[in-house]
């Protein structure tokens, strides 16, 4: 099984020594994020078809998220709810540690589970609003997250891309046409040039923030691949702008006192607020240039 | 996931579904070395949740590729017995949720096991859930601590773990299954000696301001649990030392008769 090449001791001690003086290899301060870039497809070429597609890069980490919708039958135990499924894909394209064949590695499983918990279990999307006719037809929203390039902190980039795509996406309008001859009703999905598509109803926007711990209780925000290999552990928080903690996962790394942990959580609140506003301004900028309906 | 919102989490008298008070833990019982073939093993029962953990090692890694030159490699595998919970069939080894639980246990114990004492070796931890009534992860962590102690693996401290729920503004300790499916909760594992937290996982939405209180209560609860566990460990060690003494005395006096041994070994 191919693994990431272990960081040589000489590099490790250099990075560690630099961090103790408050410097990181890419020139950031310990609690500084990498530059976040949110790109939507060209609005001129893809006015409506580009909805729900977004590419997010965080330094050299790059993620593509794509949302699609399909009409299906609801689950029998939950007739009023639509479905949301999240699939994440990470292959050799992202980095040599991800070989793409055979068994999925533990790291990939944890990544998928975290995304699932952050977006699905926190009820970010109003699933009842995806219901068309109770017990008969609901929307199945599919979120695909493709990791294109990996330089650490896949989870933050993945979650941000996923949430941005869900907020960018619009599903087509649908109507039930009953037939006089007693045959089963037809479900008419209107093409986007006939009726304007509608955005999803989103309860809140959870975003992930990852910190890495290094020896000597050094705390780093948004670790690169090398930094997370050196780190003794990482801590991922999922928060929303309403100061609610949706997912917290700290396992491994130096044991922390309660106050230290709370300090990280308060730091995370501010970081998420910044990230949310960056995301919202990107969405707003795209909305201004993308022509979805003509009145 | 079955939703059972008909359950009254806290009744007017301030009692929970199973009659406990908010900060009351379920009764615990511990058994050491239930598995004869393992280097160390323990069964931990918290309420109706039962978990058995076997520890093998430190031993030679089964695959040379897994050896780490300066410390021991920790391997954790989790299994859930088919009869342990209703509705769920046998979970197989590839299950995502079980892989995650295994990884969580491994990461929790890595900083506490003094693995630098066992370079190029492997410590395997096999977790088997025999009965599940909420709090599989905390009980598994507690059982792992006991099994590691039973195996004589060097650790800097105990790790004890508990789940902490929140009902309105009232934190509840050590949730049972019906509570777990109804209210947001957090799993804390801490080193009771220093009160530091090695593991904190939360999967449901909670306001940041409530979080601190829950964490503090959880850490406090972990200390209580440690006292309980330490008592059992000391009792167990006491009987072992006693037996060793009894066995050793006749030896020094020039061997022991077979008839003596029969009585002593009971």
XYZ file of C-alpha atoms in Angstrom:
561
model
C 0.000 0.000 0.000
C 1.605 3.284 -0.995
C 1.913 5.709 1.843
C 3.039 9.285 2.128
C 6.794 9.402 2.306
C 7.682 10.073 5.941
C 9.094 13.520 6.571
C 12.876 13.282 7.038
C 14.101 14.083 10.533
C 16.124 17.048 9.294
C 13.041 18.648 7.705
C 10.978 17.832 10.723
C 13.336 19.494 13.155
C 13.748 22.516 10.878
C 10.006 23.054 10.600
C 9.606 22.496 14.324
C 12.361 24.972 15.180
C 10.909 27.587 12.832
C 7.461 27.125 14.330
C 8.792 27.634 17.813
C 9.839 31.099 16.638
C 6.409 31.638 15.120
C 7.298 31.113 11.450
C 5.851 28.666 8.969
C 7.490 27.494 5.769
C 4.991 29.293 3.551
C 5.412 32.558 5.435
C 2.180 32.391 7.397
C 1.777 33.082 11.075
C 0.618 30.094 13.190
C -3.029 31.145 13.263
C -3.318 32.338 9.689
C -5.275 30.615 6.968
C -4.088 30.045 3.435
C -5.687 32.103 0.707
C -9.156 30.879 -0.054
C -10.241 30.954 -3.684
C -13.792 30.138 -4.686
C -14.403 29.770 -8.400
C -17.674 29.181 -10.182
C -17.901 28.132 -13.828
C -17.864 30.969 -16.353
C -21.327 32.608 -16.133
C -21.324 33.575 -19.832
C -20.861 30.043 -21.080
C -22.762 28.162 -18.422
C -25.555 30.347 -17.133
C -27.829 27.717 -15.628
C -25.893 24.512 -16.182
C -23.092 25.898 -14.079
C -25.297 26.128 -10.991
C -24.148 23.926 -8.148
C -20.629 23.557 -9.416
C -17.737 25.130 -7.546
C -14.011 24.773 -7.278
C -12.382 25.755 -4.015
C -8.688 26.063 -3.455
C -6.939 26.544 -0.180
C -3.313 27.098 -1.057
C -2.397 24.066 -3.119
C -5.328 21.994 -1.919
C -8.027 21.945 -4.551
C -11.547 20.558 -4.390
C -14.368 20.385 -6.897
C -17.939 20.064 -5.668
C -20.922 19.317 -7.832
C -24.605 19.056 -6.958
C -27.271 17.302 -8.958
C -30.917 16.538 -8.309
C -33.163 13.671 -9.261
C -36.819 12.857 -8.601
C -37.260 9.643 -6.642
C -39.641 7.856 -4.315
C -39.203 8.705 -0.639
C -38.161 6.201 1.995
C -41.216 4.445 3.368
C -40.388 5.379 6.965
C -39.889 9.043 6.101
C -42.478 9.972 3.482
C -42.132 13.735 4.050
C -38.417 13.998 3.529
C -36.201 14.281 0.501
C -32.821 12.633 0.335
C -29.347 14.065 0.469
C -26.379 11.902 -0.342
C -22.768 12.897 -0.148
C -20.029 11.073 -1.981
C -16.430 12.068 -1.836
C -13.803 10.881 -4.175
C -10.104 11.002 -3.713
C -7.811 9.313 -6.151
C -4.204 9.231 -7.291
C -4.765 12.597 -8.945
C -4.822 14.239 -5.528
C -1.555 12.795 -4.336
C 0.504 9.657 -4.481
C -0.713 8.480 -1.085
C -4.180 7.947 -2.518
C -3.851 5.021 -4.848
C -7.529 4.687 -5.689
C -7.563 0.942 -6.005
C -8.416 -1.751 -3.511
C -9.505 -1.034 0.028
C -10.150 2.550 1.070
C -7.683 3.686 3.664
C -8.608 4.707 7.162
C -7.845 8.345 6.341
C -10.335 8.341 3.485
C -13.033 6.751 5.632
C -12.568 9.364 8.346
C -12.684 12.153 5.784
C -15.951 10.902 4.307
C -17.496 10.363 7.718
C -16.546 13.843 8.858
C -18.041 15.449 5.751
C -21.174 13.414 6.236
C -21.462 14.474 9.868
C -20.728 18.107 9.073
C -23.218 18.497 6.242
C -25.825 15.772 6.599
C -26.119 15.066 10.295
C -26.075 18.743 11.167
C -29.191 19.092 8.985
C -27.729 21.851 6.840
C -30.246 21.236 4.072
C -33.930 21.361 4.844
C -34.946 17.902 3.728
C -38.647 18.438 4.234
C -38.506 21.220 1.648
C -37.317 18.629 -0.871
C -40.625 16.850 -0.678
C -42.789 17.287 -3.787
C -45.782 15.124 -2.832
C -45.654 13.339 0.504
C -45.124 9.622 0.166
C -44.933 9.865 -3.606
C -42.140 11.972 -5.011
C -39.217 13.734 -3.412
C -35.995 15.250 -4.627
C -32.792 13.353 -4.164
C -29.947 15.847 -3.930
C -26.545 14.385 -4.676
C -23.428 16.151 -3.614
C -20.206 14.926 -5.142
C -16.956 16.164 -3.711
C -13.864 15.471 -5.766
C -10.472 16.134 -4.270
C -8.254 17.298 -7.103
C -5.076 18.130 -5.296
C -4.024 17.477 -1.750
C -1.798 19.686 0.325
C -3.280 19.119 3.742
C -6.541 20.168 5.311
C -8.797 18.391 2.832
C -11.669 18.475 5.251
C -11.975 22.266 5.496
C -11.742 22.716 1.743
C -14.151 19.839 1.125
C -16.762 21.103 3.549
C -16.559 24.649 2.250
C -16.836 23.474 -1.350
C -19.776 21.247 -0.481
C -21.701 23.961 1.340
C -20.967 26.551 -1.347
C -22.182 24.187 -4.039
C -25.385 23.451 -2.125
C -26.097 27.151 -1.728
C -25.255 27.835 -5.370
C -27.392 25.033 -6.721
C -30.938 25.443 -7.987
C -33.252 22.573 -8.707
C -35.706 22.601 -11.617
C -39.379 23.280 -11.098
C -41.642 20.232 -11.186
C -45.365 19.723 -11.597
C -47.721 16.772 -11.442
C -49.953 16.375 -14.481
C -52.934 14.147 -13.815
C -54.342 12.259 -16.762
C -58.016 11.822 -17.557
C -57.710 8.263 -18.823
C -56.904 6.864 -15.398
C -53.263 6.211 -16.181
C -50.548 7.104 -13.693
C -49.808 10.797 -13.370
C -46.917 12.305 -15.237
C -44.253 14.273 -13.425
C -43.231 17.173 -15.572
C -39.803 18.555 -14.832
C -39.607 21.942 -16.479
C -36.489 22.743 -18.434
C -34.662 25.681 -16.940
C -35.485 27.922 -19.900
C -39.199 27.408 -19.364
C -39.405 27.970 -15.644
C -36.692 29.436 -13.463
C -35.034 26.884 -11.162
C -35.390 27.334 -7.400
C -32.603 27.391 -4.823
C -32.518 24.811 -2.000
C -33.686 25.823 1.421
C -30.652 25.824 3.682
C -31.014 25.825 7.475
C -27.505 26.944 8.284
C -24.030 26.863 6.844
C -21.680 24.627 8.827
C -17.999 25.004 8.000
C -15.007 23.042 9.229
C -11.885 24.482 10.811
C -8.877 22.276 11.379
C -6.064 22.906 13.809
C -2.883 20.867 14.127
C -1.009 20.319 17.359
C 2.722 20.060 17.440
C 5.072 19.119 20.194
C 5.278 21.799 22.861
C 1.606 22.747 22.542
C 2.079 24.702 19.322
C -1.198 25.357 17.605
C -1.482 25.774 13.837
C -4.497 26.763 11.812
C -5.040 25.213 8.370
C -2.038 22.840 8.334
C -0.362 21.880 5.085
C 0.316 18.272 4.239
C 3.814 18.382 5.698
C 2.690 20.118 8.864
C -0.034 17.583 9.514
C 2.451 14.753 9.052
C 4.685 16.281 11.691
C 1.770 17.084 13.987
C 0.970 14.890 16.937
C -2.726 15.303 16.276
C -5.366 17.433 14.675
C -8.612 18.902 15.882
C -11.512 19.612 13.564
C -14.399 21.830 14.545
C -17.547 22.356 12.548
C -19.253 25.580 13.404
C -21.813 27.869 11.860
C -22.225 31.622 11.922
C -24.783 31.289 14.757
C -21.980 30.158 17.087
C -23.253 26.609 17.153
C -20.870 23.726 17.373
C -22.010 20.968 15.012
C -19.121 18.534 15.045
C -16.050 18.439 17.194
C -13.502 15.772 16.721
C -10.346 15.719 18.688
C -8.598 12.429 18.963
C -4.957 11.969 19.585
C -2.399 14.694 19.952
C -1.327 16.277 23.173
C -3.979 16.102 25.849
C -5.472 19.538 26.356
C -6.938 21.241 29.377
C -10.528 22.389 29.290
C -9.509 26.062 29.002
C -7.136 25.317 26.134
C -9.856 23.468 24.303
C -12.267 26.337 24.853
C -9.668 28.759 23.516
C -9.518 26.774 20.298
C -13.295 26.741 20.037
C -13.510 30.526 20.452
C -10.769 30.954 17.862
C -12.715 28.673 15.545
C -15.841 30.797 15.896
C -14.001 33.825 14.509
C -12.386 31.845 11.703
C -15.727 30.418 10.604
C -17.261 33.861 10.619
C -14.522 35.105 8.280
C -14.869 32.085 6.020
C -18.643 32.449 5.853
C -18.394 36.091 4.820
C -15.822 35.243 2.124
C -18.096 32.523 0.843
C -21.129 34.772 0.866
C -19.398 37.543 -1.038
C -18.254 35.022 -3.659
C -21.822 33.726 -3.997
C -23.161 37.251 -4.264
C -20.613 38.223 -6.901
C -21.564 35.211 -8.978
C -25.268 35.838 -8.592
C -24.808 39.336 -9.982
C -23.303 38.119 -13.243
C -25.095 34.810 -13.747
C -28.376 35.129 -15.651
C -30.758 32.485 -14.333
C -34.146 34.009 -15.076
C -35.339 36.867 -17.198
C -38.229 38.931 -15.960
C -32.311 5.682 12.881
C -35.441 5.302 14.989
C -36.702 8.518 16.456
C -38.242 8.055 19.861
C -39.201 11.533 20.890
C -41.959 10.183 23.146
C -39.390 9.556 25.862
C -39.431 12.039 28.721
C -35.766 12.790 29.233
C -36.108 14.404 32.648
C -39.363 14.081 34.588
C -40.805 16.531 37.096
C -38.977 14.919 39.951
C -35.671 15.476 38.155
C -35.185 11.799 37.349
C -34.146 10.310 34.026
C -35.701 7.513 31.947
C -34.031 4.813 33.998
C -34.522 6.565 37.325
C -31.082 8.116 37.620
C -30.357 11.681 38.634
C -28.659 13.932 36.014
C -25.101 13.383 37.248
C -25.536 9.768 38.284
C -23.465 7.191 36.419
C -24.741 3.744 35.564
C -23.479 0.904 37.712
C -20.151 -0.423 36.506
C -18.621 -3.830 36.792
C -15.219 -4.963 35.621
C -13.682 -8.346 34.988
C -9.998 -8.878 34.396
C -8.514 -11.523 32.085
C -11.674 -13.096 30.754
C -9.693 -14.236 27.720
C -7.100 -16.848 28.588
C -5.122 -16.594 25.349
C -4.628 -12.816 25.337
C -1.714 -11.019 26.975
C -4.241 -8.881 28.747
C -7.982 -8.550 28.602
C -10.861 -6.961 30.424
C -14.606 -6.748 30.278
C -16.263 -3.524 31.252
C -19.949 -3.233 31.860
C -21.602 0.160 32.227
C -25.293 -0.343 32.719
C -26.322 -2.744 29.981
C -23.439 -1.896 27.669
C -20.804 -4.611 27.738
C -17.480 -4.502 25.936
C -14.637 -6.990 26.031
C -11.168 -5.954 24.971
C -8.187 -8.254 24.363
C -4.679 -6.915 24.096
C -1.859 -8.797 22.404
C 1.642 -7.533 22.679
C 3.953 -5.825 22.646
C 4.820 -8.479 20.088
C 6.615 -8.759 16.767
C 4.566 -7.075 14.033
C 2.726 -9.559 11.868
C 3.848 -7.646 8.820
C 7.337 -6.166 8.744
C 5.999 -3.118 6.881
C 4.046 -2.087 9.979
C 7.106 -1.814 12.213
C 8.075 1.687 13.294
C 11.744 2.015 14.158
C 11.449 4.087 17.311
C 8.124 3.148 18.849
C 5.388 0.550 18.962
C 2.682 0.423 16.360
C -0.859 0.395 17.694
C -3.508 -1.651 15.885
C -7.160 -1.457 16.885
C -9.968 -3.558 15.494
C -13.583 -3.238 16.521
C -16.339 -5.801 16.181
C -19.953 -5.673 17.199
C -21.749 -8.900 18.049
C -24.892 -9.457 16.025
C -27.063 -9.862 19.106
C -25.731 -6.766 20.860
C -28.380 -4.375 19.621
C -31.830 -4.746 18.112
C -32.467 -4.133 14.453
C -28.872 -4.144 13.362
C -27.475 -7.327 11.884
C -23.886 -8.391 12.080
C -21.599 -5.488 11.282
C -18.620 -6.637 9.309
C -15.066 -5.468 9.596
C -15.204 -3.122 6.642
C -17.999 -1.042 8.185
C -17.177 2.655 8.010
C -18.536 3.431 11.444
C -16.493 0.683 13.076
C -13.343 1.763 11.258
C -13.929 5.217 12.655
C -14.438 3.956 16.209
C -11.236 1.923 15.892
C -9.276 4.919 14.652
C -10.660 7.034 17.482
C -9.574 4.505 20.095
C -6.109 4.230 18.540
C -5.627 7.992 18.459
C -6.880 8.306 22.029
C -4.359 5.845 23.402
C -1.363 6.778 21.258
C -0.264 9.760 23.399
C -0.738 7.867 26.681
C 0.916 4.525 25.948
C 4.670 4.885 26.395
C 5.267 3.358 22.994
C 8.906 4.475 22.802
C 9.661 1.670 25.274
C 8.656 -0.927 22.699
C 10.373 -0.023 19.417
C 9.733 -2.146 16.298
C 6.847 -3.951 17.987
C 3.112 -4.039 17.705
C 0.365 -3.734 20.292
C -2.927 -5.117 19.007
C -6.174 -4.175 20.654
C -9.305 -6.118 19.752
C -12.557 -4.588 20.887
C -15.718 -6.657 20.906
C -19.050 -5.083 21.768
C -21.208 -7.723 23.435
C -24.128 -5.629 24.509
C -25.041 -2.135 23.504
C -27.247 0.251 25.408
C -25.659 3.565 24.529
C -22.108 4.727 24.981
C -20.225 2.078 23.025
C -17.229 4.338 22.519
C -16.763 5.417 26.164
C -17.188 1.868 27.456
C -14.770 0.565 24.829
C -12.185 3.152 25.897
C -12.588 2.275 29.582
C -12.311 -1.438 28.814
C -9.197 -0.789 26.703
C -7.548 1.045 29.602
C -8.213 -1.938 31.873
C -7.022 -4.462 29.280
C -3.807 -2.518 28.708
C -3.195 -2.409 32.447
C -3.901 -6.137 32.594
C -1.362 -6.701 29.826
C 1.209 -4.649 31.709
C 1.688 -2.069 28.958
C 3.347 1.107 30.271
C 1.050 4.118 30.308
C 1.403 7.584 31.757
C -2.116 7.614 33.198
C -5.495 5.947 33.024
C -7.855 7.099 30.306
C -11.467 7.175 31.329
C -14.342 8.182 29.165
C -17.970 9.203 29.487
C -20.761 10.598 27.377
C -22.319 13.900 28.379
C -25.705 14.883 27.069
C -27.612 18.126 27.207
C -31.283 18.397 27.970
C -32.389 22.040 27.620
C -29.676 23.537 29.807
C -29.089 20.561 32.073
C -26.070 18.352 31.370
C -26.666 14.625 31.866
C -23.878 12.129 32.434
C -23.420 8.647 30.970
C -26.339 8.373 28.553
C -28.273 5.219 27.877
C -29.509 4.288 24.421
C -32.922 6.016 24.471
C -31.316 9.242 25.691
C -28.539 9.035 23.148
C -30.959 8.957 20.238
C -32.884 11.944 21.550
C -30.542 14.617 22.838
C -27.248 16.123 21.676
C -24.254 14.592 23.370
C -20.511 14.702 23.581
C -18.023 11.939 24.316
C -15.111 12.963 26.524
C -12.058 10.917 27.385
C -9.636 12.417 29.828
C -6.540 11.732 31.850
C -7.994 11.919 35.353
C -4.625 12.748 36.906
C -4.309 16.100 35.169
C -7.900 16.581 34.058
C -6.717 17.002 30.485
C -8.813 15.905 27.545
C -7.466 13.445 24.983
C -10.673 12.853 23.112
C -13.719 14.964 22.541
C -16.226 14.112 19.869
C -19.508 15.760 19.202
C -21.855 14.940 16.362
C -24.925 17.004 17.068
C -25.516 20.722 17.195
C -24.820 22.536 20.462
C -24.332 26.200 21.231
C -20.729 27.088 22.028
C -21.690 28.628 25.375
C -23.197 25.334 26.587
C -20.224 23.323 25.479
C -17.824 24.477 28.166
C -20.085 23.413 31.016
C -20.631 19.975 29.485
C -16.936 19.476 29.037
C -16.197 20.431 32.638
C -18.872 18.080 33.985
C -17.571 15.291 31.762
C -14.005 15.676 32.985
C -15.243 15.623 36.572
C -17.202 12.441 35.877
C -14.113 10.825 34.378
C -12.300 11.348 37.677
C -15.036 9.514 39.575
C -14.859 6.663 37.116
C -11.102 6.487 37.524
C -11.420 6.058 41.281
C -13.782 3.169 40.633
C -11.443 1.560 38.115
C -8.349 2.090 40.215
C -10.031 0.364 43.139
C -10.697 -2.704 41.004
C -7.164 -2.713 39.597
C -5.689 -2.517 43.092
C -7.924 -5.285 44.341
C -6.906 -7.464 41.438
C -3.216 -6.701 41.892
C -3.592 -7.369 45.624
C -4.907 -10.888 45.071
C -2.190 -11.567 42.512
C 0.552 -10.464 44.881
C -0.964 -12.546 47.631
C -0.931 -15.644 45.469
C 2.630 -15.034 44.389
C 3.681 -14.754 48.024
C 1.898 -17.930 48.940
C 3.478 -19.732 46.053
C 6.937 -18.417 46.768
C 7.130 -19.170 50.498
C 7.205 -22.977 50.426
C 9.700 -22.823 47.546
C 12.216 -21.039 49.695
C 11.664 -23.590 52.405
C 12.728 -26.336 50.045
C 10.018 -27.076 47.567
C 6.336 -27.504 47.820
C 4.344 -30.658 48.063
C 1.827 -31.356 45.324
C -0.980 -31.480 47.847
C -0.134 -27.921 48.982
C -0.191 -26.670 45.443
C -3.660 -28.048 44.919
C -5.019 -26.027 47.767
C -3.070 -22.875 46.968
C -4.008 -22.693 43.336
C -7.741 -22.562 43.906
